[in-house]
Amino acid sequence: TDSVAILLINRINIFQNKMRLIEDKISYVDSVNFEILAQLVMVENKIVTLANSFTEMYDLKGSKSSAKISSKISPIEYKKTYIDALSDYQNGDYNKAIDGFSGLVLSDPNNDLADNSQYWLAECYYTMKNYKRAVMEFEKVFSFSGTDKDDDAQLKLGHCHRSMGNYNKSREEYQRLIDYFPGSEFYEKARESLKQLSTK
């Protein structure tokens, strides 16, 4: 009986040691979980702060641009700003070019270069692969009476929809160029693009 008692005591001790190990592991896991939770809260706070700073920056930019737009600039200044914005586009500084072109369109939509500014504004978004926004901006080109950028914009509308995978809409836009701009330098390009889409 003594040997049985000793055996039982040994087993109890083994179980107690195992229990202690399990408890130690549980407390470790709890502390790790708490640490992860604390880090998550910290990251969340950083995201909120970052989002707020972006909102503030956006609001500041908005107020600045509206102040700039309210005063109509002279034709000479308009042309200079247009050339600068075009230069920014060519140098790949698309955001700066967008600021320049959009400012010009809003400042004086009746200026001779306003339709060109609108077209190049759309081109910036197209080059940045923001096709949805580019479609919106290219469509605005047609609101300028007597524009010579209408067939350019029409071709790019086809390209935008093709890039977004809207093949039916893309066909419609290319066909519209063929129907409404038969003398356009982009006529053959539109026909070729339509031919390429026949396999889609």
Short mmCIF file of C-alpha atoms in Angstrom, two decimals:
data_model
loop_
_atom_site.label_atom_id
_atom_site.label_comp_id
_atom_site.label_asym_id
_atom_site.label_seq_id
_atom_site.Cartn_x
_atom_site.Cartn_y
_atom_site.Cartn_z
CA THR A 1 0.00 0.00 0.00
CA ASP A 2 2.87 2.36 0.74
CA SER A 3 4.24 1.83 -2.76
CA VAL A 4 0.79 2.54 -4.22
CA ALA A 5 0.53 5.73 -2.16
CA ILE A 6 3.99 6.85 -3.30
CA LEU A 7 3.02 6.14 -6.91
CA LEU A 8 -0.16 8.21 -6.53
CA ILE A 9 1.75 11.09 -4.90
CA ASN A 10 4.28 11.04 -7.75
CA ARG A 11 1.49 11.11 -10.32
CA ILE A 12 -0.22 13.99 -8.48
CA ASN A 13 3.08 15.90 -8.49
CA ILE A 14 3.49 15.26 -12.22
CA PHE A 15 -0.05 16.53 -12.88
CA GLN A 16 0.56 19.58 -10.68
CA ASN A 17 3.73 20.38 -12.60
CA LYS A 18 1.85 20.00 -15.88
CA MET A 19 -0.88 22.31 -14.57
CA ARG A 20 1.73 24.92 -13.62
CA LEU A 21 3.25 24.70 -17.10
CA ILE A 22 -0.18 25.12 -18.68
CA GLU A 23 -0.95 28.10 -16.42
CA ASP A 24 2.40 29.67 -17.31
CA LYS A 25 1.64 29.20 -21.01
CA ILE A 26 -1.84 30.70 -20.61
CA SER A 27 -0.47 33.79 -18.84
CA TYR A 28 2.19 34.13 -21.57
CA VAL A 29 -0.43 33.88 -24.34
CA ASP A 30 -2.59 36.44 -22.51
CA SER A 31 0.33 38.87 -22.29
CA VAL A 32 1.14 38.34 -25.99
CA ASN A 33 -2.52 38.89 -26.91
CA PHE A 34 -2.57 42.05 -24.84
CA GLU A 35 0.60 43.26 -26.56
CA ILE A 36 -0.90 42.57 -30.01
CA LEU A 37 -4.07 44.37 -28.99
CA ALA A 38 -2.07 47.38 -27.80
CA GLN A 39 -0.16 47.46 -31.10
CA LEU A 40 -3.42 47.27 -33.06
CA VAL A 41 -4.85 50.21 -31.12
CA MET A 42 -1.64 52.16 -31.81
CA VAL A 43 -1.81 51.39 -35.54
CA GLU A 44 -5.50 52.34 -35.63
CA ASN A 45 -4.71 55.67 -33.99
CA LYS A 46 -1.97 56.31 -36.54
CA ILE A 47 -4.39 55.56 -39.40
CA VAL A 48 -6.98 57.96 -37.96
CA THR A 49 -4.33 60.67 -37.53
CA LEU A 50 -3.08 60.12 -41.07
CA ALA A 51 -6.61 60.24 -42.46
CA ASN A 52 -7.30 63.48 -40.58
CA SER A 53 -4.09 65.04 -41.89
CA PHE A 54 -5.05 64.12 -45.46
CA THR A 55 -8.53 65.59 -44.96
CA GLU A 56 -7.02 68.78 -43.57
CA MET A 57 -4.55 68.98 -46.45
CA TYR A 58 -7.35 68.42 -48.97
CA ASP A 59 -9.47 71.14 -47.35
CA LEU A 60 -6.53 73.56 -47.41
CA LYS A 61 -5.86 72.81 -51.07
CA GLY A 62 -9.53 73.32 -51.82
CA SER A 63 -9.63 76.70 -50.13
CA LYS A 64 -6.42 77.77 -51.84
CA SER A 65 -7.61 76.76 -55.31
CA SER A 66 -10.99 78.47 -54.88
CA ALA A 67 -9.22 81.68 -53.91
CA LYS A 68 -7.00 81.40 -56.98
CA ILE A 69 -9.91 80.59 -59.29
CA SER A 70 -12.07 83.49 -58.15
CA SER A 71 -9.72 86.00 -59.79
CA LYS A 72 -9.63 85.72 -63.60
CA ILE A 73 -6.07 85.68 -64.90
CA SER A 74 -4.84 87.63 -67.94
CA PRO A 75 -4.50 85.90 -71.36
CA ILE A 76 -0.70 86.17 -71.15
CA GLU A 77 -0.64 84.58 -67.68
CA TYR A 78 -3.13 81.95 -68.88
CA LYS A 79 -0.84 80.95 -71.75
CA LYS A 80 2.22 80.86 -69.48
CA THR A 81 0.42 78.66 -66.94
CA TYR A 82 -0.78 76.40 -69.77
CA ILE A 83 2.78 75.95 -71.09
CA ASP A 84 4.04 75.26 -67.55
CA ALA A 85 1.31 72.65 -66.98
CA LEU A 86 2.07 71.03 -70.33
CA SER A 87 5.74 70.94 -69.36
CA ASP A 88 4.80 69.28 -66.04
CA TYR A 89 2.82 66.66 -67.98
CA GLN A 90 5.74 65.98 -70.30
CA ASN A 91 8.08 65.64 -67.32
CA GLY A 92 5.76 63.11 -65.69
CA ASP A 93 4.69 65.41 -62.85
CA TYR A 94 1.01 64.60 -63.44
CA ASN A 95 -0.41 65.86 -60.16
CA LYS A 96 1.19 69.26 -60.68
CA ALA A 97 -0.09 69.29 -64.27
CA ILE A 98 -3.61 68.44 -63.03
CA ASP A 99 -3.49 71.41 -60.64
CA GLY A 100 -2.39 73.68 -63.49
CA PHE A 101 -4.92 72.53 -66.11
CA SER A 102 -7.91 72.34 -63.74
CA GLY A 103 -7.08 75.81 -62.41
CA LEU A 104 -7.06 77.19 -65.96
CA VAL A 105 -10.39 75.60 -66.93
CA LEU A 106 -12.10 76.97 -63.82
CA SER A 107 -10.42 80.37 -64.05
CA ASP A 108 -11.59 81.21 -67.59
CA PRO A 109 -13.56 78.53 -69.50
CA ASN A 110 -13.93 80.95 -72.45
CA ASN A 111 -10.21 81.29 -73.07
CA ASP A 112 -8.97 79.90 -76.40
CA LEU A 113 -6.82 77.39 -74.53
CA ALA A 114 -9.56 76.24 -72.12
CA ASP A 115 -10.61 73.25 -74.28
CA ASN A 116 -6.96 72.22 -74.66
CA SER A 117 -6.52 72.53 -70.89
CA GLN A 118 -9.56 70.30 -70.37
CA TYR A 119 -8.21 67.75 -72.84
CA TRP A 120 -4.77 67.62 -71.23
CA LEU A 121 -6.34 67.41 -67.78
CA ALA A 122 -8.10 64.24 -69.00
CA GLU A 123 -4.82 62.98 -70.53
CA CYS A 124 -3.14 63.26 -67.12
CA TYR A 125 -5.70 60.91 -65.58
CA TYR A 126 -5.46 58.59 -68.59
CA THR A 127 -1.67 58.39 -68.30
CA MET A 128 -2.03 57.71 -64.56
CA LYS A 129 -4.40 54.83 -65.50
CA ASN A 130 -7.29 56.44 -63.64
CA TYR A 131 -9.56 55.57 -66.56
CA LYS A 132 -12.87 56.21 -64.81
CA ARG A 133 -11.90 59.80 -63.99
CA ALA A 134 -10.33 60.20 -67.45
CA VAL A 135 -13.68 59.30 -69.08
CA MET A 136 -15.40 62.04 -67.05
CA GLU A 137 -12.79 64.61 -68.05
CA PHE A 138 -12.64 63.63 -71.75
CA GLU A 139 -16.45 63.93 -71.97
CA LYS A 140 -16.20 67.54 -70.74
CA VAL A 141 -14.13 68.45 -73.83
CA PHE A 142 -17.33 68.34 -75.94
CA SER A 143 -18.89 71.13 -73.85
CA PHE A 144 -16.46 73.63 -75.42
CA SER A 145 -18.00 74.99 -78.62
CA GLY A 146 -15.69 75.00 -81.64
CA THR A 147 -13.08 72.78 -79.96
CA ASP A 148 -10.53 71.08 -82.18
CA LYS A 149 -9.90 68.44 -79.51
CA ASP A 150 -13.22 66.62 -79.94
CA ASP A 151 -11.93 63.80 -82.15
CA ASP A 152 -8.87 63.37 -79.90
CA ALA A 153 -11.17 63.04 -76.88
CA GLN A 154 -13.48 60.67 -78.78
CA LEU A 155 -10.60 58.31 -79.57
CA LYS A 156 -9.40 58.38 -75.96
CA LEU A 157 -12.90 57.54 -74.69
CA GLY A 158 -12.66 54.34 -76.73
CA HIS A 159 -9.20 53.63 -75.29
CA CYS A 160 -10.39 54.26 -71.71
CA HIS A 161 -13.30 51.84 -71.95
CA ARG A 162 -11.09 49.24 -73.62
CA SER A 163 -8.55 49.54 -70.78
CA MET A 164 -11.35 49.06 -68.23
CA GLY A 165 -12.59 45.97 -70.07
CA ASN A 166 -15.83 47.66 -71.20
CA TYR A 167 -15.50 46.32 -74.74
CA ASN A 168 -19.07 47.03 -75.90
CA LYS A 169 -18.83 50.64 -74.73
CA SER A 170 -15.39 50.89 -76.30
CA ARG A 171 -16.82 49.74 -79.66
CA GLU A 172 -19.56 52.38 -79.39
CA GLU A 173 -17.00 55.14 -78.81
CA TYR A 174 -14.77 54.09 -81.73
CA GLN A 175 -17.84 53.80 -83.97
CA ARG A 176 -18.94 57.28 -82.92
CA LEU A 177 -15.57 58.66 -84.05
CA ILE A 178 -15.98 56.92 -87.43
CA ASP A 179 -19.56 58.20 -87.82
CA TYR A 180 -19.13 61.78 -86.63
CA PHE A 181 -15.50 62.54 -87.53
CA PRO A 182 -14.92 60.95 -90.97
CA GLY A 183 -12.18 63.46 -91.79
CA SER A 184 -10.30 62.93 -88.52
CA GLU A 185 -6.63 61.99 -88.46
CA PHE A 186 -7.70 59.29 -85.97
CA TYR A 187 -10.27 57.73 -88.33
CA GLU A 188 -8.02 54.81 -89.36
CA LYS A 189 -6.85 54.32 -85.79
CA ALA A 190 -10.49 53.98 -84.67
CA ARG A 191 -11.17 51.45 -87.45
CA GLU A 192 -8.07 49.47 -86.49
CA SER A 193 -9.09 49.51 -82.81
CA LEU A 194 -12.56 48.24 -83.76
CA LYS A 195 -10.97 45.42 -85.75
CA GLN A 196 -8.84 44.43 -82.74
CA LEU A 197 -11.95 44.37 -80.54
CA SER A 198 -13.75 41.94 -82.87
CA THR A 199 -11.91 39.08 -81.12
CA LYS A 200 -13.02 40.25 -77.65
#
